[in-house]
Every structure is written in C-alpha cells, then in structure tokens.
Amino acid sequence: ELTNGQWDRLGGWGRAGERSEEPLLPISGISWDDCVAALTRSVAWLSLPSEAQWEYGCRAGTTTPWWTGKDDASLRGAANIDFDAQNQQDPPLQSIGLLRANPFGLHDIYGNAWEWCRDAYRSAGAMRQLGDGFLDAPDAAIRVLRGGSHWYVAEDARSSERLGRTPVNRIDDDGLRPVRGITP
C-alpha cells in the first residue's frame, strides 16, 4: 500500500476525514481521480493496477478464498480487518509491513484500506463474458476497489471481493497500491 509519506512525496492532495501525519500509515481518504492525477503528474512509471494485476498479486499463485487459505482464521497476523464484528469497535489503520507477507512478498493485501484499480466497475458476470475490456473507459461512472479495509470483516476481504465507487468519492478507507512498469 502507498503510505502517507509516499503520497506526500508524490505531491498528492485531496483527502477525506482527518489527515494523519503518520508517514507509515497507508494513504486513505483519496478518490480515484486523486490517484490518477498524482500518479500521472509525478511518476510516469507508476499507475493504478488493473483488477487482473491486483488479483494476481493478491493471490500469489493460490486458489483459496484468501492467499492464507480457506479458513478466515488463517488471516490472523496477515490482515488488518474487523475480526470481531460484534464488538462494535473497528480496528484502526496500522502502519504497513507489520503483517505477514504473501508468497510474492506483498504486505497488507487484505484490510487496512481498499485499493483503487484502473478498471471501470462491471458485474462479475459481465467481466467473465467480455473479458478484461474495461480498463480504458475514461468516462466510467463507477471504478473498482479491491482488498477490503479495517472496517470490514473477512468475508468482505476475499481475494475475489470487489467494490465499486464513483471516481470522485473520497471515502476514509480508500487508498491505493500502485504498480510499477517494467522496462525491457
């Protein structure tokens, strides 16, 4: 996940809610439009991932609901999510890199903050039918987020879980995990 400190170095702006000064917390409260503007303006080799890229990195070669396994108890120590939904006390955002990494070495895949993807949001059925054809829809009314957040339970943080929001929304638990281009 991109941190507050990294976001500031990119010259990012536009955040919802309280601004945290903690540089190692994931950036949150930013819109899809904020992400695209900051990444485009600042670093040409960083971009939002496609859904396919995000899920490939998340799953890290696994086929279970979470890269940790089939049981949501396997997420303990690997995800900052709401493990006790009955408690009515959501866990706070936490600094990145403290939890177990997946087999690709990616930390904080589940929970902490939802992560914006490049894709326009379509139903899962439409995606299966049409394939990965929703990346370049500049006027899309809804964009995709993946990964769940610290406010959500395990079921809402599965590797396949998706959420759609308008690109201008700044919701407190929305962040990003950019991808880096590879040069031959």
mmCIF file with all atom_site columns, C-alpha atoms in Angstrom:
data_model
loop_
_atom_site.group_PDB
_atom_site.id
_atom_site.type_symbol
_atom_site.label_atom_id
_atom_site.label_alt_id
_atom_site.label_comp_id
_atom_site.label_asym_id
_atom_site.label_entity_id
_atom_site.label_seq_id
_atom_site.pdbx_PDB_ins_code
_atom_site.Cartn_x
_atom_site.Cartn_y
_atom_site.Cartn_z
_atom_site.occupancy
_atom_site.B_iso_or_equiv
_atom_site.pdbx_formal_charge
_atom_site.auth_seq_id
_atom_site.auth_comp_id
_atom_site.auth_asym_id
_atom_site.auth_atom_id
_atom_site.pdbx_PDB_model_num
ATOM 1   C CA . GLU A 1 1   ? 0.000   0.000   0.000   1.00 0.00 ? 1   GLU A CA 1
ATOM 2   C CA . LEU A 1 2   ? 1.146   3.528   -0.674  1.00 0.00 ? 2   LEU A CA 1
ATOM 3   C CA . THR A 1 3   ? 1.877   5.349   2.583   1.00 0.00 ? 3   THR A CA 1
ATOM 4   C CA . ASN A 1 4   ? 1.086   8.896   3.698   1.00 0.00 ? 4   ASN A CA 1
ATOM 5   C CA . GLY A 1 5   ? 4.767   9.749   3.357   1.00 0.00 ? 5   GLY A CA 1
ATOM 6   C CA . GLN A 1 6   ? 4.943   8.403   -0.190  1.00 0.00 ? 6   GLN A CA 1
ATOM 7   C CA . TRP A 1 7   ? 1.722   10.210  -1.127  1.00 0.00 ? 7   TRP A CA 1
ATOM 8   C CA . ASP A 1 8   ? 3.173   13.484  0.132   1.00 0.00 ? 8   ASP A CA 1
ATOM 9   C CA . ARG A 1 9   ? 6.377   12.933  -1.890  1.00 0.00 ? 9   ARG A CA 1
ATOM 10  C CA . LEU A 1 10  ? 4.234   12.350  -4.997  1.00 0.00 ? 10  LEU A CA 1
ATOM 11  C CA . GLY A 1 11  ? 2.556   15.689  -4.402  1.00 0.00 ? 11  GLY A CA 1
ATOM 12  C CA . GLY A 1 12  ? -0.816  14.078  -3.759  1.00 0.00 ? 12  GLY A CA 1
ATOM 13  C CA . TRP A 1 13  ? -3.721  16.071  -2.440  1.00 0.00 ? 13  TRP A CA 1
ATOM 14  C CA . GLY A 1 14  ? -7.413  15.770  -1.681  1.00 0.00 ? 14  GLY A CA 1
ATOM 15  C CA . ARG A 1 15  ? -8.166  13.624  1.319   1.00 0.00 ? 15  ARG A CA 1
ATOM 16  C CA . ALA A 1 16  ? -11.310 12.845  3.272   1.00 0.00 ? 16  ALA A CA 1
ATOM 17  C CA . GLY A 1 17  ? -11.583 12.986  7.046   1.00 0.00 ? 17  GLY A CA 1
ATOM 18  C CA . GLU A 1 18  ? -8.739  13.632  9.440   1.00 0.00 ? 18  GLU A CA 1
ATOM 19  C CA . ARG A 1 19  ? -5.285  13.891  7.929   1.00 0.00 ? 19  ARG A CA 1
ATOM 20  C CA . SER A 1 20  ? -2.832  11.594  9.662   1.00 0.00 ? 20  SER A CA 1
ATOM 21  C CA . GLU A 1 21  ? 0.733   12.811  9.979   1.00 0.00 ? 21  GLU A CA 1
ATOM 22  C CA . GLU A 1 22  ? 1.980   9.227   10.484  1.00 0.00 ? 22  GLU A CA 1
ATOM 23  C CA . PRO A 1 23  ? 4.152   8.605   7.387   1.00 0.00 ? 23  PRO A CA 1
ATOM 24  C CA . LEU A 1 24  ? 3.922   4.779   7.524   1.00 0.00 ? 24  LEU A CA 1
ATOM 25  C CA . LEU A 1 25  ? 0.129   4.558   7.649   1.00 0.00 ? 25  LEU A CA 1
ATOM 26  C CA . PRO A 1 26  ? -1.494  3.761   4.311   1.00 0.00 ? 26  PRO A CA 1
ATOM 27  C CA . ILE A 1 27  ? -2.833  6.755   2.449   1.00 0.00 ? 27  ILE A CA 1
ATOM 28  C CA . SER A 1 28  ? -6.608  6.833   2.791   1.00 0.00 ? 28  SER A CA 1
ATOM 29  C CA . GLY A 1 29  ? -9.488  9.133   2.042   1.00 0.00 ? 29  GLY A CA 1
ATOM 30  C CA . ILE A 1 30  ? -8.464  9.699   -1.579  1.00 0.00 ? 30  ILE A CA 1
ATOM 31  C CA . SER A 1 31  ? -10.530 9.418   -4.734  1.00 0.00 ? 31  SER A CA 1
ATOM 32  C CA . TRP A 1 32  ? -9.752  7.516   -7.943  1.00 0.00 ? 32  TRP A CA 1
ATOM 33  C CA . ASP A 1 33  ? -9.358  10.901  -9.652  1.00 0.00 ? 33  ASP A CA 1
ATOM 34  C CA . ASP A 1 34  ? -6.829  11.962  -6.973  1.00 0.00 ? 34  ASP A CA 1
ATOM 35  C CA . CYS A 1 35  ? -4.834  8.768   -7.550  1.00 0.00 ? 35  CYS A CA 1
ATOM 36  C CA . VAL A 1 36  ? -4.719  9.089   -11.327 1.00 0.00 ? 36  VAL A CA 1
ATOM 37  C CA . ALA A 1 37  ? -3.762  12.775  -11.163 1.00 0.00 ? 37  ALA A CA 1
ATOM 38  C CA . ALA A 1 38  ? -0.967  12.223  -8.633  1.00 0.00 ? 38  ALA A CA 1
ATOM 39  C CA . LEU A 1 39  ? 0.472   9.172   -10.388 1.00 0.00 ? 39  LEU A CA 1
ATOM 40  C CA . THR A 1 40  ? 0.274   10.729  -13.851 1.00 0.00 ? 40  THR A CA 1
ATOM 41  C CA . ARG A 1 41  ? 1.713   14.061  -12.794 1.00 0.00 ? 41  ARG A CA 1
ATOM 42  C CA . SER A 1 42  ? 4.506   12.729  -10.629 1.00 0.00 ? 42  SER A CA 1
ATOM 43  C CA . VAL A 1 43  ? 5.896   9.415   -11.785 1.00 0.00 ? 43  VAL A CA 1
ATOM 44  C CA . ALA A 1 44  ? 5.325   8.152   -15.313 1.00 0.00 ? 44  ALA A CA 1
ATOM 45  C CA . TRP A 1 45  ? 6.256   4.558   -14.439 1.00 0.00 ? 45  TRP A CA 1
ATOM 46  C CA . LEU A 1 46  ? 3.671   4.173   -11.651 1.00 0.00 ? 46  LEU A CA 1
ATOM 47  C CA . SER A 1 47  ? -0.023  3.590   -12.319 1.00 0.00 ? 47  SER A CA 1
ATOM 48  C CA . LEU A 1 48  ? -3.128  2.078   -10.827 1.00 0.00 ? 48  LEU A CA 1
ATOM 49  C CA . PRO A 1 49  ? -3.264  -1.690  -11.364 1.00 0.00 ? 49  PRO A CA 1
ATOM 50  C CA . SER A 1 50  ? -5.916  -3.381  -13.433 1.00 0.00 ? 50  SER A CA 1
ATOM 51  C CA . GLU A 1 51  ? -8.185  -5.710  -11.489 1.00 0.00 ? 51  GLU A CA 1
ATOM 52  C CA . ALA A 1 52  ? -6.375  -8.637  -13.081 1.00 0.00 ? 52  ALA A CA 1
ATOM 53  C CA . GLN A 1 53  ? -2.986  -7.314  -11.934 1.00 0.00 ? 53  GLN A CA 1
ATOM 54  C CA . TRP A 1 54  ? -4.289  -6.625  -8.440  1.00 0.00 ? 54  TRP A CA 1
ATOM 55  C CA . GLU A 1 55  ? -5.801  -10.094 -8.057  1.00 0.00 ? 55  GLU A CA 1
ATOM 56  C CA . TYR A 1 56  ? -2.731  -11.829 -9.482  1.00 0.00 ? 56  TYR A CA 1
ATOM 57  C CA . GLY A 1 57  ? -0.537  -10.052 -6.924  1.00 0.00 ? 57  GLY A CA 1
ATOM 58  C CA . CYS A 1 58  ? -3.036  -10.727 -4.143  1.00 0.00 ? 58  CYS A CA 1
ATOM 59  C CA . ARG A 1 59  ? -3.445  -14.445 -4.807  1.00 0.00 ? 59  ARG A CA 1
ATOM 60  C CA . ALA A 1 60  ? 0.279   -15.056 -5.335  1.00 0.00 ? 60  ALA A CA 1
ATOM 61  C CA . GLY A 1 61  ? -0.358  -18.387 -7.046  1.00 0.00 ? 61  GLY A CA 1
ATOM 62  C CA . THR A 1 62  ? -3.045  -19.601 -4.628  1.00 0.00 ? 62  THR A CA 1
ATOM 63  C CA . THR A 1 63  ? -6.627  -20.604 -5.450  1.00 0.00 ? 63  THR A CA 1
ATOM 64  C CA . THR A 1 64  ? -8.221  -20.361 -1.995  1.00 0.00 ? 64  THR A CA 1
ATOM 65  C CA . PRO A 1 65  ? -10.518 -17.525 -0.847  1.00 0.00 ? 65  PRO A CA 1
ATOM 66  C CA . TRP A 1 66  ? -7.514  -15.800 0.772   1.00 0.00 ? 66  TRP A CA 1
ATOM 67  C CA . TRP A 1 67  ? -3.842  -16.371 -0.012  1.00 0.00 ? 67  TRP A CA 1
ATOM 68  C CA . THR A 1 68  ? -3.611  -17.610 3.583   1.00 0.00 ? 68  THR A CA 1
ATOM 69  C CA . GLY A 1 69  ? -6.054  -20.496 2.998   1.00 0.00 ? 69  GLY A CA 1
ATOM 70  C CA . LYS A 1 70  ? -9.726  -21.497 3.090   1.00 0.00 ? 70  LYS A CA 1
ATOM 71  C CA . ASP A 1 71  ? -10.463 -20.584 6.705   1.00 0.00 ? 71  ASP A CA 1
ATOM 72  C CA . ASP A 1 72  ? -10.836 -16.947 7.705   1.00 0.00 ? 72  ASP A CA 1
ATOM 73  C CA . ALA A 1 73  ? -8.938  -17.737 10.918  1.00 0.00 ? 73  ALA A CA 1
ATOM 74  C CA . SER A 1 74  ? -5.850  -18.119 8.699   1.00 0.00 ? 74  SER A CA 1
ATOM 75  C CA . LEU A 1 75  ? -5.960  -14.328 8.192   1.00 0.00 ? 75  LEU A CA 1
ATOM 76  C CA . ARG A 1 76  ? -4.801  -13.655 11.756  1.00 0.00 ? 76  ARG A CA 1
ATOM 77  C CA . GLY A 1 77  ? -1.431  -11.956 11.519  1.00 0.00 ? 77  GLY A CA 1
ATOM 78  C CA . ALA A 1 78  ? -1.896  -11.346 7.773   1.00 0.00 ? 78  ALA A CA 1
ATOM 79  C CA . ALA A 1 79  ? -4.799  -8.855  7.596   1.00 0.00 ? 79  ALA A CA 1
ATOM 80  C CA . ASN A 1 80  ? -5.967  -5.717  9.371   1.00 0.00 ? 80  ASN A CA 1
ATOM 81  C CA . ILE A 1 81  ? -9.699  -6.407  9.251   1.00 0.00 ? 81  ILE A CA 1
ATOM 82  C CA . ASP A 1 82  ? -12.565 -6.449  11.745  1.00 0.00 ? 82  ASP A CA 1
ATOM 83  C CA . PHE A 1 83  ? -12.147 -9.902  13.308  1.00 0.00 ? 83  PHE A CA 1
ATOM 84  C CA . ASP A 1 84  ? -14.784 -9.175  15.956  1.00 0.00 ? 84  ASP A CA 1
ATOM 85  C CA . ALA A 1 85  ? -17.757 -7.572  14.196  1.00 0.00 ? 85  ALA A CA 1
ATOM 86  C CA . GLN A 1 86  ? -19.880 -7.986  17.353  1.00 0.00 ? 86  GLN A CA 1
ATOM 87  C CA . ASN A 1 87  ? -17.517 -5.776  19.337  1.00 0.00 ? 87  ASN A CA 1
ATOM 88  C CA . GLN A 1 88  ? -18.697 -2.554  17.617  1.00 0.00 ? 88  GLN A CA 1
ATOM 89  C CA . GLN A 1 89  ? -15.107 -1.265  17.744  1.00 0.00 ? 89  GLN A CA 1
ATOM 90  C CA . ASP A 1 90  ? -13.345 -1.187  14.395  1.00 0.00 ? 90  ASP A CA 1
ATOM 91  C CA . PRO A 1 91  ? -9.596  -1.735  14.392  1.00 0.00 ? 91  PRO A CA 1
ATOM 92  C CA . PRO A 1 92  ? -7.608  1.370   13.410  1.00 0.00 ? 92  PRO A CA 1
ATOM 93  C CA . LEU A 1 93  ? -5.431  1.719   10.326  1.00 0.00 ? 93  LEU A CA 1
ATOM 94  C CA . GLN A 1 94  ? -1.978  0.358   11.042  1.00 0.00 ? 94  GLN A CA 1
ATOM 95  C CA . SER A 1 95  ? 1.474   1.010   9.628   1.00 0.00 ? 95  SER A CA 1
ATOM 96  C CA . ILE A 1 96  ? 2.273   -1.004  6.548   1.00 0.00 ? 96  ILE A CA 1
ATOM 97  C CA . GLY A 1 97  ? 4.606   -4.007  6.592   1.00 0.00 ? 97  GLY A CA 1
ATOM 98  C CA . LEU A 1 98  ? 3.785   -5.213  10.119  1.00 0.00 ? 98  LEU A CA 1
ATOM 99  C CA . LEU A 1 99  ? 1.731   -8.217  8.999   1.00 0.00 ? 99  LEU A CA 1
ATOM 100 C CA . ARG A 1 100 ? 2.779   -11.430 7.271   1.00 0.00 ? 100 ARG A CA 1
ATOM 101 C CA . ALA A 1 101 ? 3.573   -11.009 3.552   1.00 0.00 ? 101 ALA A CA 1
ATOM 102 C CA . ASN A 1 102 ? 2.019   -13.203 0.862   1.00 0.00 ? 102 ASN A CA 1
ATOM 103 C CA . PRO A 1 103 ? 4.236   -15.576 -1.205  1.00 0.00 ? 103 PRO A CA 1
ATOM 104 C CA . PHE A 1 104 ? 5.056   -12.690 -3.598  1.00 0.00 ? 104 PHE A CA 1
ATOM 105 C CA . GLY A 1 105 ? 6.268   -10.583 -0.665  1.00 0.00 ? 105 GLY A CA 1
ATOM 106 C CA . LEU A 1 106 ? 3.285   -8.200  -0.694  1.00 0.00 ? 106 LEU A CA 1
ATOM 107 C CA . HIS A 1 107 ? 2.123   -6.969  2.712   1.00 0.00 ? 107 HIS A CA 1
ATOM 108 C CA . ASP A 1 108 ? -1.289  -5.700  3.781   1.00 0.00 ? 108 ASP A CA 1
ATOM 109 C CA . ILE A 1 109 ? -3.195  -7.153  0.819   1.00 0.00 ? 109 ILE A CA 1
ATOM 110 C CA . TYR A 1 110 ? -6.328  -7.635  2.920   1.00 0.00 ? 110 TYR A CA 1
ATOM 111 C CA . GLY A 1 111 ? -7.749  -4.880  5.053   1.00 0.00 ? 111 GLY A CA 1
ATOM 112 C CA . ASN A 1 112 ? -6.242  -1.602  6.163   1.00 0.00 ? 112 ASN A CA 1
ATOM 113 C CA . ALA A 1 113 ? -7.554  0.400   3.151   1.00 0.00 ? 113 ALA A CA 1
ATOM 114 C CA . TRP A 1 114 ? -9.474  -0.507  -0.011  1.00 0.00 ? 114 TRP A CA 1
ATOM 115 C CA . GLU A 1 115 ? -7.216  -0.142  -3.046  1.00 0.00 ? 115 GLU A CA 1
ATOM 116 C CA . TRP A 1 116 ? -8.316  1.625   -6.238  1.00 0.00 ? 116 TRP A CA 1
ATOM 117 C CA . CYS A 1 117 ? -7.878  -0.176  -9.572  1.00 0.00 ? 117 CYS A CA 1
ATOM 118 C CA . ARG A 1 118 ? -7.847  1.299   -13.089 1.00 0.00 ? 118 ARG A CA 1
ATOM 119 C CA . ASP A 1 119 ? -10.908 -0.623  -14.261 1.00 0.00 ? 119 ASP A CA 1
ATOM 120 C CA . ALA A 1 120 ? -14.428 0.602   -14.725 1.00 0.00 ? 120 ALA A CA 1
ATOM 121 C CA . TYR A 1 121 ? -16.769 -1.385  -12.480 1.00 0.00 ? 121 TYR A CA 1
ATOM 122 C CA . ARG A 1 122 ? -18.865 -4.062  -14.170 1.00 0.00 ? 122 ARG A CA 1
ATOM 123 C CA . SER A 1 123 ? -20.675 -7.033  -12.693 1.00 0.00 ? 123 SER A CA 1
ATOM 124 C CA . ALA A 1 124 ? -18.609 -10.187 -12.292 1.00 0.00 ? 124 ALA A CA 1
ATOM 125 C CA . GLY A 1 125 ? -20.830 -11.880 -14.896 1.00 0.00 ? 125 GLY A CA 1
ATOM 126 C CA . ALA A 1 126 ? -20.120 -9.157  -17.453 1.00 0.00 ? 126 ALA A CA 1
ATOM 127 C CA . MET A 1 127 ? -16.398 -9.465  -16.735 1.00 0.00 ? 127 MET A CA 1
ATOM 128 C CA . ARG A 1 128 ? -16.453 -13.207 -17.372 1.00 0.00 ? 128 ARG A CA 1
ATOM 129 C CA . GLN A 1 129 ? -18.449 -12.722 -20.551 1.00 0.00 ? 129 GLN A CA 1
ATOM 130 C CA . LEU A 1 130 ? -16.460 -9.826  -22.006 1.00 0.00 ? 130 LEU A CA 1
ATOM 131 C CA . GLY A 1 131 ? -13.010 -10.345 -20.514 1.00 0.00 ? 131 GLY A CA 1
ATOM 132 C CA . ASP A 1 132 ? -10.713 -7.563  -19.373 1.00 0.00 ? 132 ASP A CA 1
ATOM 133 C CA . GLY A 1 133 ? -12.101 -4.819  -21.605 1.00 0.00 ? 133 GLY A CA 1
ATOM 134 C CA . PHE A 1 134 ? -12.932 -2.143  -19.057 1.00 0.00 ? 134 PHE A CA 1
ATOM 135 C CA . LEU A 1 135 ? -9.561  -0.512  -18.450 1.00 0.00 ? 135 LEU A CA 1
ATOM 136 C CA . ASP A 1 136 ? -9.775  2.433   -20.792 1.00 0.00 ? 136 ASP A CA 1
ATOM 137 C CA . ALA A 1 137 ? -13.213 3.811   -20.033 1.00 0.00 ? 137 ALA A CA 1
ATOM 138 C CA . PRO A 1 138 ? -12.304 7.417   -19.131 1.00 0.00 ? 138 PRO A CA 1
ATOM 139 C CA . ASP A 1 139 ? -15.907 8.400   -18.528 1.00 0.00 ? 139 ASP A CA 1
ATOM 140 C CA . ALA A 1 140 ? -16.797 5.415   -16.325 1.00 0.00 ? 140 ALA A CA 1
ATOM 141 C CA . ALA A 1 141 ? -19.321 6.338   -13.649 1.00 0.00 ? 141 ALA A CA 1
ATOM 142 C CA . ILE A 1 142 ? -18.036 3.674   -11.217 1.00 0.00 ? 142 ILE A CA 1
ATOM 143 C CA . ARG A 1 143 ? -14.463 2.464   -10.566 1.00 0.00 ? 143 ARG A CA 1
ATOM 144 C CA . VAL A 1 144 ? -13.204 -0.669  -8.812  1.00 0.00 ? 144 VAL A CA 1
ATOM 145 C CA . LEU A 1 145 ? -11.626 -1.075  -5.381  1.00 0.00 ? 145 LEU A CA 1
ATOM 146 C CA . ARG A 1 146 ? -10.147 -4.306  -4.038  1.00 0.00 ? 146 ARG A CA 1
ATOM 147 C CA . GLY A 1 147 ? -8.852  -5.761  -0.773  1.00 0.00 ? 147 GLY A CA 1
ATOM 148 C CA . GLY A 1 148 ? -11.308 -4.713  1.916   1.00 0.00 ? 148 GLY A CA 1
ATOM 149 C CA . SER A 1 149 ? -10.500 -2.341  4.756   1.00 0.00 ? 149 SER A CA 1
ATOM 150 C CA . HIS A 1 150 ? -10.013 -2.289  8.505   1.00 0.00 ? 150 HIS A CA 1
ATOM 151 C CA . TRP A 1 151 ? -13.759 -1.650  8.873   1.00 0.00 ? 151 TRP A CA 1
ATOM 152 C CA . TYR A 1 152 ? -14.770 -4.848  7.030   1.00 0.00 ? 152 TYR A CA 1
ATOM 153 C CA . VAL A 1 153 ? -14.960 -8.499  8.061   1.00 0.00 ? 153 VAL A CA 1
ATOM 154 C CA . ALA A 1 154 ? -13.004 -11.375 6.488   1.00 0.00 ? 154 ALA A CA 1
ATOM 155 C CA . GLU A 1 155 ? -15.778 -12.322 4.056   1.00 0.00 ? 155 GLU A CA 1
ATOM 156 C CA . ASP A 1 156 ? -15.530 -8.824  2.540   1.00 0.00 ? 156 ASP A CA 1
ATOM 157 C CA . ALA A 1 157 ? -11.762 -9.113  2.081   1.00 0.00 ? 157 ALA A CA 1
ATOM 158 C CA . ARG A 1 158 ? -11.590 -12.286 -0.028  1.00 0.00 ? 158 ARG A CA 1
ATOM 159 C CA . SER A 1 159 ? -9.177  -12.282 -2.964  1.00 0.00 ? 159 SER A CA 1
ATOM 160 C CA . SER A 1 160 ? -12.147 -12.062 -5.336  1.00 0.00 ? 160 SER A CA 1
ATOM 161 C CA . GLU A 1 161 ? -14.032 -9.332  -3.452  1.00 0.00 ? 161 GLU A CA 1
ATOM 162 C CA . ARG A 1 162 ? -14.766 -6.137  -5.397  1.00 0.00 ? 162 ARG A CA 1
ATOM 163 C CA . LEU A 1 163 ? -16.362 -2.819  -4.600  1.00 0.00 ? 163 LEU A CA 1
ATOM 164 C CA . GLY A 1 164 ? -17.459 -0.028  -6.917  1.00 0.00 ? 164 GLY A CA 1
ATOM 165 C CA . ARG A 1 165 ? -17.477 3.699   -6.165  1.00 0.00 ? 165 ARG A CA 1
ATOM 166 C CA . THR A 1 166 ? -17.654 6.873   -8.195  1.00 0.00 ? 166 THR A CA 1
ATOM 167 C CA . PRO A 1 167 ? -14.210 8.209   -9.160  1.00 0.00 ? 167 PRO A CA 1
ATOM 168 C CA . VAL A 1 168 ? -14.726 11.475  -7.285  1.00 0.00 ? 168 VAL A CA 1
ATOM 169 C CA . ASN A 1 169 ? -15.671 9.898   -3.920  1.00 0.00 ? 169 ASN A CA 1
ATOM 170 C CA . ARG A 1 170 ? -13.246 10.433  -1.075  1.00 0.00 ? 170 ARG A CA 1
ATOM 171 C CA . ILE A 1 171 ? -14.103 7.776   1.485   1.00 0.00 ? 171 ILE A CA 1
ATOM 172 C CA . ASP A 1 172 ? -11.995 7.451   4.645   1.00 0.00 ? 172 ASP A CA 1
ATOM 173 C CA . ASP A 1 173 ? -10.932 3.856   3.949   1.00 0.00 ? 173 ASP A CA 1
ATOM 174 C CA . ASP A 1 174 ? -9.972  4.164   0.240   1.00 0.00 ? 174 ASP A CA 1
ATOM 175 C CA . GLY A 1 175 ? -6.303  4.080   -0.697  1.00 0.00 ? 175 GLY A CA 1
ATOM 176 C CA . LEU A 1 176 ? -4.079  2.659   -3.406  1.00 0.00 ? 176 LEU A CA 1
ATOM 177 C CA . ARG A 1 177 ? -1.347  0.182   -4.249  1.00 0.00 ? 177 ARG A CA 1
ATOM 178 C CA . PRO A 1 178 ? 0.285   1.383   -7.472  1.00 0.00 ? 178 PRO A CA 1
ATOM 179 C CA . VAL A 1 179 ? 2.007   -0.906  -9.939  1.00 0.00 ? 179 VAL A CA 1
ATOM 180 C CA . ARG A 1 180 ? 5.364   -0.203  -11.494 1.00 0.00 ? 180 ARG A CA 1
ATOM 181 C CA . GLY A 1 181 ? 6.046   -0.652  -15.172 1.00 0.00 ? 181 GLY A CA 1
ATOM 182 C CA . ILE A 1 182 ? 8.786   -2.974  -16.318 1.00 0.00 ? 182 ILE A CA 1
ATOM 183 C CA . THR A 1 183 ? 11.213  -1.785  -18.953 1.00 0.00 ? 183 THR A CA 1
ATOM 184 C CA . PRO A 1 184 ? 12.782  -4.431  -21.214 1.00 0.00 ? 184 PRO A CA 1
#
